[in-house]
Short mmCIF file of C-alpha atoms and ligand atoms in Angstrom, two decimals:
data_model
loop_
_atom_site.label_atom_id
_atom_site.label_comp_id
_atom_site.label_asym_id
_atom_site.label_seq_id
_atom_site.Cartn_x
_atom_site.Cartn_y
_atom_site.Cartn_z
CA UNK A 1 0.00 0.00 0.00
CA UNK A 2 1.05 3.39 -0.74
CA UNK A 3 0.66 5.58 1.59
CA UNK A 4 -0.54 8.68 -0.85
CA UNK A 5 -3.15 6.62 -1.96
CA UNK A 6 -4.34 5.11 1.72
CA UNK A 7 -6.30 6.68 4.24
CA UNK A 8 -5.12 7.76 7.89
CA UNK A 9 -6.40 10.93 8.78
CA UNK A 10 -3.35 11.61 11.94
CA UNK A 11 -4.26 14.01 14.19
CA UNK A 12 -1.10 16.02 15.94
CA UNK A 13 -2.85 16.27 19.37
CA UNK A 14 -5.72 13.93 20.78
CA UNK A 15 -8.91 15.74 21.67
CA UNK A 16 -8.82 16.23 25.30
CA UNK A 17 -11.97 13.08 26.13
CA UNK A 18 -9.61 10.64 25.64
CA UNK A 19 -8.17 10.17 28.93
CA UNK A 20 -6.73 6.86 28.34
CA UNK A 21 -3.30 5.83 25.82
CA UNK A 22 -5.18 3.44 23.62
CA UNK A 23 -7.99 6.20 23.14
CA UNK A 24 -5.78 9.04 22.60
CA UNK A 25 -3.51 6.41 20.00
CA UNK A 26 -6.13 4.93 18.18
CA UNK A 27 -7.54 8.71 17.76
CA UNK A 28 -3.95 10.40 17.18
CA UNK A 29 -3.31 7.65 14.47
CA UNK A 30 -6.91 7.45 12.94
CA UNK A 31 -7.66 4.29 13.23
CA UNK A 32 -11.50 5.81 14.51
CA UNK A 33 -13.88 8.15 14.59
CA UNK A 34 -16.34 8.79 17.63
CA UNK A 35 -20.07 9.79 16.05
CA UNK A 36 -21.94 9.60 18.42
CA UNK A 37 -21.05 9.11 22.53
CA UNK A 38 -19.73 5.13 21.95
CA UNK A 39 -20.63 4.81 18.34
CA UNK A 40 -17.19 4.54 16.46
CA UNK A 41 -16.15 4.59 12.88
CA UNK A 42 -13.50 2.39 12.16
CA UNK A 43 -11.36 3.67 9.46
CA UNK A 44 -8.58 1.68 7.74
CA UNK A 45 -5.94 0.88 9.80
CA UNK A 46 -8.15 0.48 12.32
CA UNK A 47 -10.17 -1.89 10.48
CA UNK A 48 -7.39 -3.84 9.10
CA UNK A 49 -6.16 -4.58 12.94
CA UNK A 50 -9.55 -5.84 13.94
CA UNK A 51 -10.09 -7.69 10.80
CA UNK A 52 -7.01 -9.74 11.81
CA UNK A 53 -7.91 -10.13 15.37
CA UNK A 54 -11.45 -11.27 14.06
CA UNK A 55 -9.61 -13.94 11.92
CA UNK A 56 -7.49 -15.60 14.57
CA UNK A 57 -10.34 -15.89 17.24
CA UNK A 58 -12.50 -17.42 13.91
CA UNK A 59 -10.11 -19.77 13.51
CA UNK A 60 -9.49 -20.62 17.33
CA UNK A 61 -13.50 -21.24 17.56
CA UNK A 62 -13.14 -23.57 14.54
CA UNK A 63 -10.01 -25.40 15.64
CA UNK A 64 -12.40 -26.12 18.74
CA UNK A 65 -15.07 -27.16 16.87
CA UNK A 66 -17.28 -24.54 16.93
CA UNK A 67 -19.91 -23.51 13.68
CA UNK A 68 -19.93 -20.18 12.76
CA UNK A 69 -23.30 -18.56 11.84
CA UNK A 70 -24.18 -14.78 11.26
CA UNK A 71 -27.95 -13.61 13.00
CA UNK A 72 -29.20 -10.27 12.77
CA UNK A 73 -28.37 -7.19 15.14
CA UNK A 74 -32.30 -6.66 15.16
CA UNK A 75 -34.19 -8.80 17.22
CA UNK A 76 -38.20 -8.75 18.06
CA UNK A 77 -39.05 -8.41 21.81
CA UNK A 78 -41.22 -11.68 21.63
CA UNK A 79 -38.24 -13.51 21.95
CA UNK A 80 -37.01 -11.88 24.79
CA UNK A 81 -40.20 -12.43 26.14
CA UNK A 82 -40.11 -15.55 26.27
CA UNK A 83 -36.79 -16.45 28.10
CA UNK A 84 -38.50 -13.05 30.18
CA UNK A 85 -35.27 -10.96 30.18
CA UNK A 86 -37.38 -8.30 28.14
CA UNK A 87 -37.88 -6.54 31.10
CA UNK A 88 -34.97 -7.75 32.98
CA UNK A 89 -32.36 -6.24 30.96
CA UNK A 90 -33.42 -2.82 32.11
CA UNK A 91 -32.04 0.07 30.12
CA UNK A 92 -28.67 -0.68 28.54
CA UNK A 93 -30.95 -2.29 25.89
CA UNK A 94 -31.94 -0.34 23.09
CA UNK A 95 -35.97 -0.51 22.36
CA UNK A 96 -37.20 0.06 18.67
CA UNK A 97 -40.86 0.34 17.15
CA UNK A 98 -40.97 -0.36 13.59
CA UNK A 99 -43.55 1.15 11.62
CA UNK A 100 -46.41 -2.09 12.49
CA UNK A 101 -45.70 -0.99 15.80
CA UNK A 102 -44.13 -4.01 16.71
CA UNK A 103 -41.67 -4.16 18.97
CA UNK A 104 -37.93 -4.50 17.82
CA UNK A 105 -34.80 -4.27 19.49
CA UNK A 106 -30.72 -3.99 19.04
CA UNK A 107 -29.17 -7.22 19.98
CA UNK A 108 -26.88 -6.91 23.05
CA UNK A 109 -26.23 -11.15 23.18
CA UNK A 110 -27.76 -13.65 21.12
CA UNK A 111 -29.07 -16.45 23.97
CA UNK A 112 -32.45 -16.09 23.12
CA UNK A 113 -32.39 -16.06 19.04
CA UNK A 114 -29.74 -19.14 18.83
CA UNK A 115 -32.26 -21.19 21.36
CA UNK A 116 -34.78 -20.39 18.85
CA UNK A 117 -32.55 -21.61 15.92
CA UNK A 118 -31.74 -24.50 18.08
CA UNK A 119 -35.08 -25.36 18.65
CA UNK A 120 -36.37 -24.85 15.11
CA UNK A 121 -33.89 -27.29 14.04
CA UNK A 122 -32.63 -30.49 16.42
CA UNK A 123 -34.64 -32.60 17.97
CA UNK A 124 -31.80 -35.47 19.02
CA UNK A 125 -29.11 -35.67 20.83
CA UNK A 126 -27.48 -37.71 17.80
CA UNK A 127 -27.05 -33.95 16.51
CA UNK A 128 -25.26 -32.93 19.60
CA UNK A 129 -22.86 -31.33 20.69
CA UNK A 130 -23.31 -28.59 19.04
CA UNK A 131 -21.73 -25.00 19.35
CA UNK A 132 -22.63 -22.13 17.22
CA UNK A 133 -20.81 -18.52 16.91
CA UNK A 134 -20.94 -15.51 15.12
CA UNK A 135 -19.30 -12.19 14.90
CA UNK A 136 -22.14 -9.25 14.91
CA UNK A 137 -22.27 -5.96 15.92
CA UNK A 138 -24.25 -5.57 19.47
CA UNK A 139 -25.54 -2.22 21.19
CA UNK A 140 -25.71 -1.73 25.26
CA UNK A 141 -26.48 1.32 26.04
CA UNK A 142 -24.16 2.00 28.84
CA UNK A 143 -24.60 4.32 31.17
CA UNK A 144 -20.56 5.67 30.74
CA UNK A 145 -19.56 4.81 27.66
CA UNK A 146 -15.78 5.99 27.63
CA UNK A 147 -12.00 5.18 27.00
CA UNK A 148 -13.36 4.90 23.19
CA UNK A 149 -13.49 1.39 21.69
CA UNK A 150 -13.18 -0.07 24.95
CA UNK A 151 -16.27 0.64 26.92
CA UNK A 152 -18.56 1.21 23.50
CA UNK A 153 -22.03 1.25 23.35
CA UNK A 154 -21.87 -0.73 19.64
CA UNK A 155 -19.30 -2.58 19.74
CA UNK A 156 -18.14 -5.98 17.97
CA UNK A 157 -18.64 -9.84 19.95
CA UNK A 158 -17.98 -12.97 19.14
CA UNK A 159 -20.80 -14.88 21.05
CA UNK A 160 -20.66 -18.26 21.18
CA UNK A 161 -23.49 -20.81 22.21
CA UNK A 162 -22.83 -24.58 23.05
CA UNK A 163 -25.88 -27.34 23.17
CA UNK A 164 -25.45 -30.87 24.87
CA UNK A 165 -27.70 -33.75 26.51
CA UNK A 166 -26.64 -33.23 29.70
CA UNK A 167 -24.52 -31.24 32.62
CA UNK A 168 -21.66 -33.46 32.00
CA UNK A 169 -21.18 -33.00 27.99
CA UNK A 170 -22.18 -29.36 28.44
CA UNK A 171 -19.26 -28.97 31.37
CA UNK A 172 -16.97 -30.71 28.88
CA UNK A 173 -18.07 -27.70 25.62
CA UNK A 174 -17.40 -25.19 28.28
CA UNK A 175 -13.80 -26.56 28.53
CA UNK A 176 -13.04 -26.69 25.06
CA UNK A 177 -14.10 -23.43 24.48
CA UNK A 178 -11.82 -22.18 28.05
CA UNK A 179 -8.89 -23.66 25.98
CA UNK A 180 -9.69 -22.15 22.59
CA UNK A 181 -9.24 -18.77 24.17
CA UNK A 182 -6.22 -19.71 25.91
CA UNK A 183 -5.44 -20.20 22.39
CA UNK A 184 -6.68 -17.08 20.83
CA UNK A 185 -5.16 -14.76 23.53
CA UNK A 186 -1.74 -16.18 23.08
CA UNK A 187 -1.93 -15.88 19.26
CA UNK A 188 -3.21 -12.65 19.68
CA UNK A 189 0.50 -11.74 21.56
CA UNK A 190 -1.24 -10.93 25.03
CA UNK A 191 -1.47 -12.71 28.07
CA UNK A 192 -4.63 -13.17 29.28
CA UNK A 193 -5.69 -14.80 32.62
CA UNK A 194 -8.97 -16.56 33.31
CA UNK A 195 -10.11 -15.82 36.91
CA UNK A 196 -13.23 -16.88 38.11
CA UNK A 197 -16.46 -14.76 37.92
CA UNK A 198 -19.97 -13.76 38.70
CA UNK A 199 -22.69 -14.91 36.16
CA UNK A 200 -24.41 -11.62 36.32
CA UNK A 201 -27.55 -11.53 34.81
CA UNK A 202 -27.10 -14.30 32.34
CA UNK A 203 -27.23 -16.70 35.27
CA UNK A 204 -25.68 -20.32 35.67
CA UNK A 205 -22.90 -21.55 38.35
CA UNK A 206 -19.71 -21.82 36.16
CA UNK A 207 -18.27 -18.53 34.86
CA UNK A 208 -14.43 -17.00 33.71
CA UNK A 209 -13.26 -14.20 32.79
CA UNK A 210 -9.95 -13.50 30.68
CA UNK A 211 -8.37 -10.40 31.62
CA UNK A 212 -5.28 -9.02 30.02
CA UNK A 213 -2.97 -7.00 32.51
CA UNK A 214 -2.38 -3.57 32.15
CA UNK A 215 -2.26 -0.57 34.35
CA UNK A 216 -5.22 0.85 32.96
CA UNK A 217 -7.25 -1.69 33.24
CA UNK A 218 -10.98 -1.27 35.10
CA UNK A 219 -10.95 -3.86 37.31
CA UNK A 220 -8.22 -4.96 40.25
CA UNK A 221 -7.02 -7.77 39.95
CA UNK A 222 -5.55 -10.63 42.40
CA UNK A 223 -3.67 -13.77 40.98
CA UNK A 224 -0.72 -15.93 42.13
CA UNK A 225 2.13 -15.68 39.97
CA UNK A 226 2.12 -18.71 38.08
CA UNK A 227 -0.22 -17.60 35.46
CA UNK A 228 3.29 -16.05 34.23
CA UNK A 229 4.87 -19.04 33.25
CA UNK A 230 2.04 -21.47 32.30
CA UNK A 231 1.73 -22.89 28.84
CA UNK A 232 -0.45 -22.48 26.53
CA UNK A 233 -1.64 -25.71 24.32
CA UNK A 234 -0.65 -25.99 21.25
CA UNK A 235 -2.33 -25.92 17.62
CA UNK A 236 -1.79 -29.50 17.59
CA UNK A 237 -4.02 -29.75 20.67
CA UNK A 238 -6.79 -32.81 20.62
CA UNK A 239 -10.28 -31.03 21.21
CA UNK A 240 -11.68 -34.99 20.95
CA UNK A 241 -10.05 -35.15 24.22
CA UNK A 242 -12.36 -34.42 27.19
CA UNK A 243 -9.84 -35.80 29.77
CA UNK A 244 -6.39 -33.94 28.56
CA UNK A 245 -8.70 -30.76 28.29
CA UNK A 246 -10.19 -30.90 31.39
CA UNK A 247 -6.89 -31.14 32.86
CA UNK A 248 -5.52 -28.20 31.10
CA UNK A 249 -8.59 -26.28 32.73
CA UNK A 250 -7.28 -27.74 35.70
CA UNK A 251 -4.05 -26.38 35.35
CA UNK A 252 -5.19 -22.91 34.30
CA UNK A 253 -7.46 -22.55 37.29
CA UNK A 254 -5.72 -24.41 40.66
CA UNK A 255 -4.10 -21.39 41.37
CA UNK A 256 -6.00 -17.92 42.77
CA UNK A 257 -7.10 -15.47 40.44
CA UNK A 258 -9.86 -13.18 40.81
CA UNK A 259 -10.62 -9.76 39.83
CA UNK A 260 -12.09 -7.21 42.94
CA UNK A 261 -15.68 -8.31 42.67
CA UNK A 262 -15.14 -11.88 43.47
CA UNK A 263 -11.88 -11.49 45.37
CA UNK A 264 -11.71 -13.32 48.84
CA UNK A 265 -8.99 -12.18 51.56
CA UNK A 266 -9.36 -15.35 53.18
CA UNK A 267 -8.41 -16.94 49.97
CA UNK A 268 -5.61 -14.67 49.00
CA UNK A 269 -3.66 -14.91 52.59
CA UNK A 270 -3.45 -18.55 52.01
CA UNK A 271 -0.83 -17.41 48.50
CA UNK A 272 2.47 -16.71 49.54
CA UNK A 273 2.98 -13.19 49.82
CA UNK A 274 6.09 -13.50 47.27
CA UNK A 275 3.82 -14.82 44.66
CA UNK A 276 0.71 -12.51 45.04
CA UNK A 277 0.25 -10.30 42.05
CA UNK A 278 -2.12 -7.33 42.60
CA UNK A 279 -2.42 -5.45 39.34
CA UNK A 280 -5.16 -4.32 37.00
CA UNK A 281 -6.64 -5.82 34.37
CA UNK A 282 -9.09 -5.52 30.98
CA UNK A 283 -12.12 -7.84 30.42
CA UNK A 284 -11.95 -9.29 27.33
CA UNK A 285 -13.24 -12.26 27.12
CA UNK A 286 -16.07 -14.50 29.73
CA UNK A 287 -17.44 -17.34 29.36
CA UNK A 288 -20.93 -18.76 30.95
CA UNK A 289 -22.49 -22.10 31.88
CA UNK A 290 -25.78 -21.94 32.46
CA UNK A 291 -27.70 -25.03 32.18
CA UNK A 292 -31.27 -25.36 30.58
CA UNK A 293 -31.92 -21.14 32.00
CA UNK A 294 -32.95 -20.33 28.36
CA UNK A 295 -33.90 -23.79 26.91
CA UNK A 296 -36.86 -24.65 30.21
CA UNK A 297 -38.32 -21.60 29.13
CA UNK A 298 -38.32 -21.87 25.39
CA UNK A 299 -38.57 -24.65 24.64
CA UNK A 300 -35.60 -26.02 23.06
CA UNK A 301 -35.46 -29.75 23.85
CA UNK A 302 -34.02 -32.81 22.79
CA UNK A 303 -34.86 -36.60 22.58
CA UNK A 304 -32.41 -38.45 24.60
CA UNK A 305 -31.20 -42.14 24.05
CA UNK A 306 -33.65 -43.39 26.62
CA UNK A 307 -36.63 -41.71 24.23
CA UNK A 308 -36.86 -38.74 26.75
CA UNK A 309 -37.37 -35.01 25.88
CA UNK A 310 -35.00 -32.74 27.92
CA UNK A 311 -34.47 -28.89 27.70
CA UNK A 312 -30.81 -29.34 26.71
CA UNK A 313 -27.80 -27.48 28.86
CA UNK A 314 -26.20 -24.39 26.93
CA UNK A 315 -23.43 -22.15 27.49
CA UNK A 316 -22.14 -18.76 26.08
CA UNK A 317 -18.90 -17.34 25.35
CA UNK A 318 -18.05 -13.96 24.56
CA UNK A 319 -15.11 -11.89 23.02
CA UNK A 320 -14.47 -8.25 21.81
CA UNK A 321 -12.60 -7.74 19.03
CA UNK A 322 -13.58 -4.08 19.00
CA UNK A 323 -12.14 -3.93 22.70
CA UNK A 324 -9.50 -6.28 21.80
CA UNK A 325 -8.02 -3.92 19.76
CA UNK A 326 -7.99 -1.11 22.27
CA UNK A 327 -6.61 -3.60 25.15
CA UNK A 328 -3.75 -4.80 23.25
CA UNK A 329 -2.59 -0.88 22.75
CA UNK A 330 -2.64 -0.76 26.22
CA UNK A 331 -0.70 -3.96 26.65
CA UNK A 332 1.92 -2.66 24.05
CA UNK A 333 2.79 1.21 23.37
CA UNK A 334 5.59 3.28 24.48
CA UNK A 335 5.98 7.57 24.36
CA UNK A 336 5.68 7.14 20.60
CA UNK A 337 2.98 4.90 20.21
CA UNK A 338 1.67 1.96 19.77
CA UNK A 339 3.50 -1.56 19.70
CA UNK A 340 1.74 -4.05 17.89
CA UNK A 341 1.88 -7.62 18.16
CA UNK A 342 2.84 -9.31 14.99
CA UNK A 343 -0.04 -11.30 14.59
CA UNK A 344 -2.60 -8.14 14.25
CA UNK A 345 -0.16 -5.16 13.27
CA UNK A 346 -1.93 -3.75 10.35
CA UNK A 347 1.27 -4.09 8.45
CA UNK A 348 4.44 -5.81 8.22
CA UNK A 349 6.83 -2.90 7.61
CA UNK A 350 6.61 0.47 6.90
CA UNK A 351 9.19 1.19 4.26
CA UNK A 352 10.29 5.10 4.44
CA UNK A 353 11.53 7.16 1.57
CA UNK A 354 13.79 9.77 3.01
CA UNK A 355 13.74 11.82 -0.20
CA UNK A 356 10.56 11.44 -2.44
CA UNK A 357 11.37 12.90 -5.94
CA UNK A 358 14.70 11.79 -5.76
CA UNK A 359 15.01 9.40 -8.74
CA UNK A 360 17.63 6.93 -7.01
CA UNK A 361 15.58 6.45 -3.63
CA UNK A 362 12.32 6.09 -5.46
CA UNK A 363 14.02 3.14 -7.47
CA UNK A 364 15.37 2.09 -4.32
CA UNK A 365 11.96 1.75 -3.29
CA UNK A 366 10.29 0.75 -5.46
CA UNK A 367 12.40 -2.38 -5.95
CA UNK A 368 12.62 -3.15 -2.58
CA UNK A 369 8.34 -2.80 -2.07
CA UNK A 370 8.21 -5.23 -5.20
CA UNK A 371 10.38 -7.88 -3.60
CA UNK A 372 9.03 -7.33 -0.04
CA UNK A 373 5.18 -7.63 -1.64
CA UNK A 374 6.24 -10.57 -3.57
CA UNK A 375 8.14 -12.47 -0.50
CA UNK A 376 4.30 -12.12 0.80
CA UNK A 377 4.93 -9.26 3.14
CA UNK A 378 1.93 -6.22 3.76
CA UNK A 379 3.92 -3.21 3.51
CA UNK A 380 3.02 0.17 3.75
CA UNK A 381 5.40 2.79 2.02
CA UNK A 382 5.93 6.25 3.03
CA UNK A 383 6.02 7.90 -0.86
CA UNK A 384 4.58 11.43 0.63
CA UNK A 385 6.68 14.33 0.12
CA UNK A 386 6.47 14.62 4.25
CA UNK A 387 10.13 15.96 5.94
CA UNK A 388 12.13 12.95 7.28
CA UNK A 389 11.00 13.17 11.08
CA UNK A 390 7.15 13.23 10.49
CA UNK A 391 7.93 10.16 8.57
CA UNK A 392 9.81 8.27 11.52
CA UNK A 393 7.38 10.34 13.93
CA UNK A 394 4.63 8.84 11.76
CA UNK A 395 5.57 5.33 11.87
CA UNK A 396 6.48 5.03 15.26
CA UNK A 397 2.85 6.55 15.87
CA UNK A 398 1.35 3.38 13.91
CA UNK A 399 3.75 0.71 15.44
CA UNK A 400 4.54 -1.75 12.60
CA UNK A 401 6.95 -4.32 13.43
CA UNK A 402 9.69 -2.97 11.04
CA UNK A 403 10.81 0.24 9.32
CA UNK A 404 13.12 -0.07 6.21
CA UNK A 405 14.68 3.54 5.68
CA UNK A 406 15.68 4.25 2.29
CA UNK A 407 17.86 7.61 1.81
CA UNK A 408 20.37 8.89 0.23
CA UNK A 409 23.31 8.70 2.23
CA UNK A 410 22.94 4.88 2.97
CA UNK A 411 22.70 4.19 -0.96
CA UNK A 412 25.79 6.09 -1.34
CA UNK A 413 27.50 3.24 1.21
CA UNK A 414 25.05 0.28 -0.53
CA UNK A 415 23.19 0.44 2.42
CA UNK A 416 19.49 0.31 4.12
CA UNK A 417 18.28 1.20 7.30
CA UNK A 418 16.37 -1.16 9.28
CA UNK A 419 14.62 -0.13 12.38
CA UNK A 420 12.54 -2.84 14.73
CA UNK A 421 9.80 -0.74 16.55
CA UNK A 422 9.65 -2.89 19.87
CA UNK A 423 13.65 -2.72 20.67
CA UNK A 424 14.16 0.22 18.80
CA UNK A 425 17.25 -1.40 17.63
CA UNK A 426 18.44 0.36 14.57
CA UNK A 427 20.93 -1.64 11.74
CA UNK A 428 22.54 -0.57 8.25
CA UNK A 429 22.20 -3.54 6.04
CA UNK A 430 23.00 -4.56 2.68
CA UNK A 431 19.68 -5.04 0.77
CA UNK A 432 19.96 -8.75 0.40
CA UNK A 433 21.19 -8.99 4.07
CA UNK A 434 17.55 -6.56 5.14
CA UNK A 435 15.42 -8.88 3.19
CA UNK A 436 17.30 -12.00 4.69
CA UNK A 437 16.70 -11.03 8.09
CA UNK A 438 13.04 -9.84 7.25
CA UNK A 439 12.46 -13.11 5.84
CA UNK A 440 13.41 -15.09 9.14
CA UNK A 441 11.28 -12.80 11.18
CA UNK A 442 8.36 -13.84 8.99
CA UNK A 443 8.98 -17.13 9.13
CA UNK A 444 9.36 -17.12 12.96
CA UNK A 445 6.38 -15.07 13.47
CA UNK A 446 4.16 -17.53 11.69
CA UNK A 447 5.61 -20.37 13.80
CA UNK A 448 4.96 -19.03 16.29
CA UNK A 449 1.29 -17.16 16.27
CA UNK A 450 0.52 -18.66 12.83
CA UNK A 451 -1.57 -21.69 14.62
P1 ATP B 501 -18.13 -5.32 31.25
O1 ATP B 501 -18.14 -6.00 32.60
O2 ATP B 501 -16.78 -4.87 30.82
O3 ATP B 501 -19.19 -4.26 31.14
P2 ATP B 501 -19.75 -7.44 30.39
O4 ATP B 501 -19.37 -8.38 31.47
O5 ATP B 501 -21.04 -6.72 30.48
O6 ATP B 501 -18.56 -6.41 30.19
P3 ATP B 501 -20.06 -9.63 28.56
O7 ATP B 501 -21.51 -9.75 28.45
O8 ATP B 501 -19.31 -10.57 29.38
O9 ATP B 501 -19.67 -8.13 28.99
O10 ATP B 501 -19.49 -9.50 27.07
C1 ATP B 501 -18.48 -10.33 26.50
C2 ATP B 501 -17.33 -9.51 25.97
O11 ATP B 501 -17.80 -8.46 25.12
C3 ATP B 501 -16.55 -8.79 27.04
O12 ATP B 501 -15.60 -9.66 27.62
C4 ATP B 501 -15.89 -7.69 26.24
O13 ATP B 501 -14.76 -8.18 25.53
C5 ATP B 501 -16.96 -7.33 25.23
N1 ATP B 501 -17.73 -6.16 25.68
C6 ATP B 501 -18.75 -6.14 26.56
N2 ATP B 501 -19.23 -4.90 26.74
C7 ATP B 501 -18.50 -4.10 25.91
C8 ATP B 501 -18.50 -2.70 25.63
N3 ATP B 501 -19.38 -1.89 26.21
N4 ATP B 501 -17.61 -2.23 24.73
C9 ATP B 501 -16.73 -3.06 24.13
N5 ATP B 501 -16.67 -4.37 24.36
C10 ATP B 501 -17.53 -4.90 25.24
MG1 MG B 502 -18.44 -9.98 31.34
#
């Protein structure tokens, strides 16, 4: 991509709402737009990050053998009446009248319109398990809606929604999906701890939420420091497996972790005071088992081997990629700006022309974008007429893994400049010797978050 002909509308100062780094950096590098309080536009490189972050929790729910589906953001209130969380849900929910004067409303979950699919559909438990997903836009309308992306009031989920006979298959769905995020948080370059939690108003007795650490984080949180050095399973991991991944739940719960609403002092003295971590954290994902709470009351049963009807036991399980994308600027930014991880950085490298006009760096470039493009990485390439500092000022701002600096003094010496954002480490190389080392950075990086 060139960056004449893209799109990022940088602004020099962030407007004075933002009062947290990944607001003011997703703002100051226009990856958004607020229009209206928690309504965001996301504009390219923006998008592109949560495109990517989208992908790799797609393909963690279908490594776990989840289905993914797409329902609507609109939903009627019948529904809602049935499971009776209508007038539960209180007013984060937005209410709409279309013009029959029927009433409509903007999805914040999906429990109540997958039962319905569920029970439209299966009838036996030869059909089950079953676990559907989609990625759809939802609405709460929170009372603060702040820190941008992160606390939204439309913002992007990933709800999930597992079916089985009975408690002990639907304990065992619950699992898989607890690993799968293991999974996705570790591709997505974070660490992110499950500690238990409250069902809330969704209800049920079985309930964790994945928090990713970071001093701005809303909520306190209290954990023993193993979660540091645990593993996380591999791609290769055997979702067939009910035993191993029950034990790997096992092993990602035995030790304390809470977050302030659950936390228990009584608990916490009991952790040796070297290992206590108290630090702050950012919901991101939670995950629910709740039993037959929606299926009683709708309806949704199946026949059982012994020729029985039951209501059959669901869970849900949430992420936000919108929030995601917020939480892991946060997790990774320094005085310049954002850090990404490479797994979601919304390019490779950002390849700089110091002098734009000049007929021997613009070859320079030019060759070197074809051969980067063609090795299969996304580069973006500084070709603006911009002075030399906005450019580095620019990409630092952005945070893509590399920057190749092209100018004129290096190609005097044969030489390229190659700058790693995270280190800041700064080499002259050889063009062949840049590419080379490029090249074993992209082959590492899909080794290792590639899945
Ligand atoms: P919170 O406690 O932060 O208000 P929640 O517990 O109400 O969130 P869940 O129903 O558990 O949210 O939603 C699942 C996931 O959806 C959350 O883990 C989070 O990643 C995302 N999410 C929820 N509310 C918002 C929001 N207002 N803006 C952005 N993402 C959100
Ligand atoms: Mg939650």
């Amino acid at each position: 991509m060139l960056l004449s002909k893209y799109f990022i509308p940088v602004l020099k100062e962030a407007p004075r709402e933002a009062e947290i780094v990944s607001h003011k950096l997703m703002l100051r590098a226009g990856m958004i737009k607020q229009q209206s309080a928690g309504i965001y536009s996301w504009l390219p490189l923006g998008l592109k990050v949560m495109r990517k972050v989208e992908q790799i929790v797609r393909e963690e729910q279908d490594r776990a053998g989840a289905v993914e589906i797409l329902m609507p953001t609109i939903q009627s209130a019948d529904l809602w009446r049935e499971s009776g969380r209508y007038e539960d849900y209180g007013k984060e929910m937005l209410r709409i009248t279309d013009r029959h004067e029927r009433d409509m409303l903007f999805g914040p979950t999906n429990e109540e319109m997958v039962t319905d699919i569920f029970r439209t559909h299966v009838r036996s438990y030869k059909d089950l398990p079953l676990n559907l997903y989609h990625i759809q836009w939802k609405f709460r309308d929170e009372v603060r809606p702040r820190f941008g992306v992160m606390r939204g009031r439309e913002f992007l989920m990933k709800d999930a929604y597992s079916f089985d006979l009975d408690e002990a298959s639907s304990r065992a769905a619950y699992y898989r999906m607890f690993v799968s995020y293991l999974r996705t948080f570790d591709r997505l370059g974070v660490k992110a701890i499950p500690m238990r939690a409250d069902t809330g108003p969704i209800g049920g007795d079985l309930s964790h939420e994945f928090l990713i650490l970071a001093d701005t984080g809303e909520s306190e949180v209290f954990c023993h420091a193993d979660y540091m050095k645990l593993d996380v399973p591999g791609a290769g991991v055997d979702y067939d497996d009910d035993g191993l991944i029950q034990s790997i739940v096992e092993d990602w719960t035995k030790s304390y972790a809470r977050t302030d609403e659950m936390h228990e002092e009584a608990l916490w003295s009991n952790v040796d005071a070297a290992q206590q971590m108290n630090a702050r954290g950012i919901e991101v994902g939670h995950i629910f088992h709740f039993g037959q709470k929606y299926s009683e009351p709708m309806g949704a049963k199946v026949t059982g081997p012994d020729g029985k009807d039951v209501p059959v036991y669901m869970g849900s399980y949430g992420i936000g990629p919108s929030r995601v994308v917020a939480a892991l600027i946060e997790a990774g930014h320094d005085d310049n700006g954002i850090i990404w991880p490479a797994s979601v950085a919304p390019f490779d490298v950002g390849l700089i022309n110091l002098r734009s006009g000049d007929e021997r760096t613009d070859g320079a470039c030019a060759s070197l974008y074809d051969q980067l493009t063609n090795a299969g990485f996304d580069v973006l390439y500084d070709d603006t007429d911009s002075r030399a500092g906005g450019k580095f000022a620019l990409a630092d701002l952005i945070g893509l893994p590399w920057q190749l600096i092209i100018g004129p003094r290096g190609l005097d010496n044969g030489e390229v400049e190659l700058k790693n954002r995270s280190t800041g480490e700064r080499e002259s190389l050889n063009n062949e010797a840049a590419i080379n080392k490029l090249m074993t950075w992209q082959s590492e990086t899909k080794a290792r978050f590639g899945g």
